[in-house]
Amino acid sequence: MLSGKHVVLGVTGGIAAYKACEVVSRLRKLGAGVDVIMTANATRLVAPLTFETLSGAPVCVDTFERTGAWDVRHISLAQKADLMLVAPATANLMAKLAHGIADDMLTTTLLATRAPIALAPAMNTGMWTAAVTQENLRILLERGVQMIGPGSGRLACGDTGEGRMSEPADIVAAAQKLLLPVRDMEGLRVLVTAGPTVERIDPVRYLTNDSSGKMGYALARAARERGAEVTLLTGPTRLATPQGVCAVPIVSTQDLYDEALRRAPGQDIIVQAAAPADYRPETVSPQKLKKHGGEALVLRLVENPDVAQAIGRQKREGQVLVGFAAETQNLTDNALRKLEAKNLDLIVANDVTAEGAGFGTDTNIVTLLTRTQAQSLPRMSKDDVANRIWDRALEIRREALQPA
Ligand code: CTP
């Protein structure tokens, strides 16, 4: 049930606007409060009175309308919302939202809100697949905007293809998930590793890699939101520690090894998203290295311990171990080899050369591999990838704990 929750529903001028009536009615039946904002074009398709009757509240269209009550309506609605949902969301609305254009009541409210935003796109297939719409979609996904659909099917224009708005029941189910946080990790202790490591050469130089830490931080945040007790072992990153997460900074792979091995036995699930440097300089020069008149500098590197492998060796019954495989070729083969070598239950394989995947981006494209199953996920935000990884890790844990 959604009592106490408030949804601000934006309706834009797509033919699917009539289906938004059912969205309002379903949300109300679940106990949610609903305010509707329509674009001017939407009012040509469905009369505001229909939404007013279904929502039990006046419909807003015009930013400058005088309502009598003194409040700045787009700000008050933006603050009142627990979720901003736009259904249908036209290509035009997506473009405006992606670029911060706020030229009517709906786009102004979307810009002002701090609530999560979900869009149910609806448009002709050509408009949906247009390069500019796909680019806007990428921008919105990267900012954490949730997409509900679109599905495929017969469109109002007679075409058949992608761009059909999701069914009202599915839109409401997705909204419900966003409004009621899942607390299915309460009582679990999880360890997440994140970011690069730094291997000193001398007091002013070091070896490192491109890991931004975003995937590991998203995992830590998601687990915390789902109720877990989270320890985050993190290499140097520019990211803020997610609320409620116990962050332990590490610098080198050896530091990570020491901290992770000490803490591993007490953990229910360990996800290793860090990119520990495989090698370190054999000696760290106490003084800054000097140039030697054109002579080559030979830096001898020695191998670092493999943290995941060491944790895998001491894995205890019922514990779930998840690793990552960042690959540039032979994705599945290499990932499965790592799964075996490190005694992992699940490996998250990603081709770091693909656009929208890997280091530094806000989205990722991954395949979740166990010894017996492969699940390829479409490009999605790292927050969504994180939740899918936890979903799968919890399934594995349930199977492992089931009496044979
Ligand atoms: N890993 C680790 N310790 C290392 C290197 C990697 O614990 N010294 C972990 C990573 O956190 C990741 C997994 O092992 O979960 C795979 O890391 P990756 O860099 O893809 O593989 P490597 O084992 O280093 O193999 P290679 O570099 O040869 O691809």
Coordinates of C-alpha atoms in Angstrom, one line a residue, residues 269-272 315 320-325 335 338-339 343-349 367-371 373-375 388-394 396:
I269 CA 28.4 -11.4 1.2
I270 CA 31.6 -9.9 -0.2
V271 CA 31.6 -8.0 -3.5
Q272 CA 35.0 -7.1 -4.9
K315 CA 35.5 -18.9 2.2
V320 CA 28.7 -15.5 -1.0
L321 CA 31.6 -14.2 -2.9
V322 CA 31.2 -11.9 -5.9
G323 CA 34.0 -10.6 -8.1
F324 CA 34.3 -8.4 -11.2
A325 CA 36.1 -9.2 -14.5
A335 CA 35.5 -14.2 -16.6
K338 CA 38.5 -16.0 -12.8
L339 CA 35.3 -17.3 -11.2
N343 CA 36.4 -19.6 -5.9
L344 CA 33.7 -17.0 -6.5
D345 CA 29.9 -17.7 -6.6
L346 CA 29.2 -14.9 -9.1
I347 CA 31.3 -12.8 -11.4
V348 CA 30.2 -9.6 -13.0
A349 CA 31.8 -9.4 -16.4
T367 CA 26.8 -10.0 -17.7
L368 CA 26.2 -11.9 -14.4
L369 CA 27.9 -15.3 -14.6
T370 CA 27.7 -18.2 -12.3
R371 CA 29.1 -21.7 -13.0
Q373 CA 24.1 -19.4 -15.8
A374 CA 24.7 -16.3 -17.7
Q375 CA 22.4 -13.3 -17.5
R388 CA 20.7 -6.5 -9.8
I389 CA 24.0 -7.8 -8.4
W390 CA 22.5 -7.8 -4.9
D391 CA 19.3 -9.5 -6.1
R392 CA 21.4 -12.3 -7.7
A393 CA 23.8 -12.6 -4.7
L394 CA 20.8 -13.0 -2.3
I396 CA 22.6 -17.6 -4.4

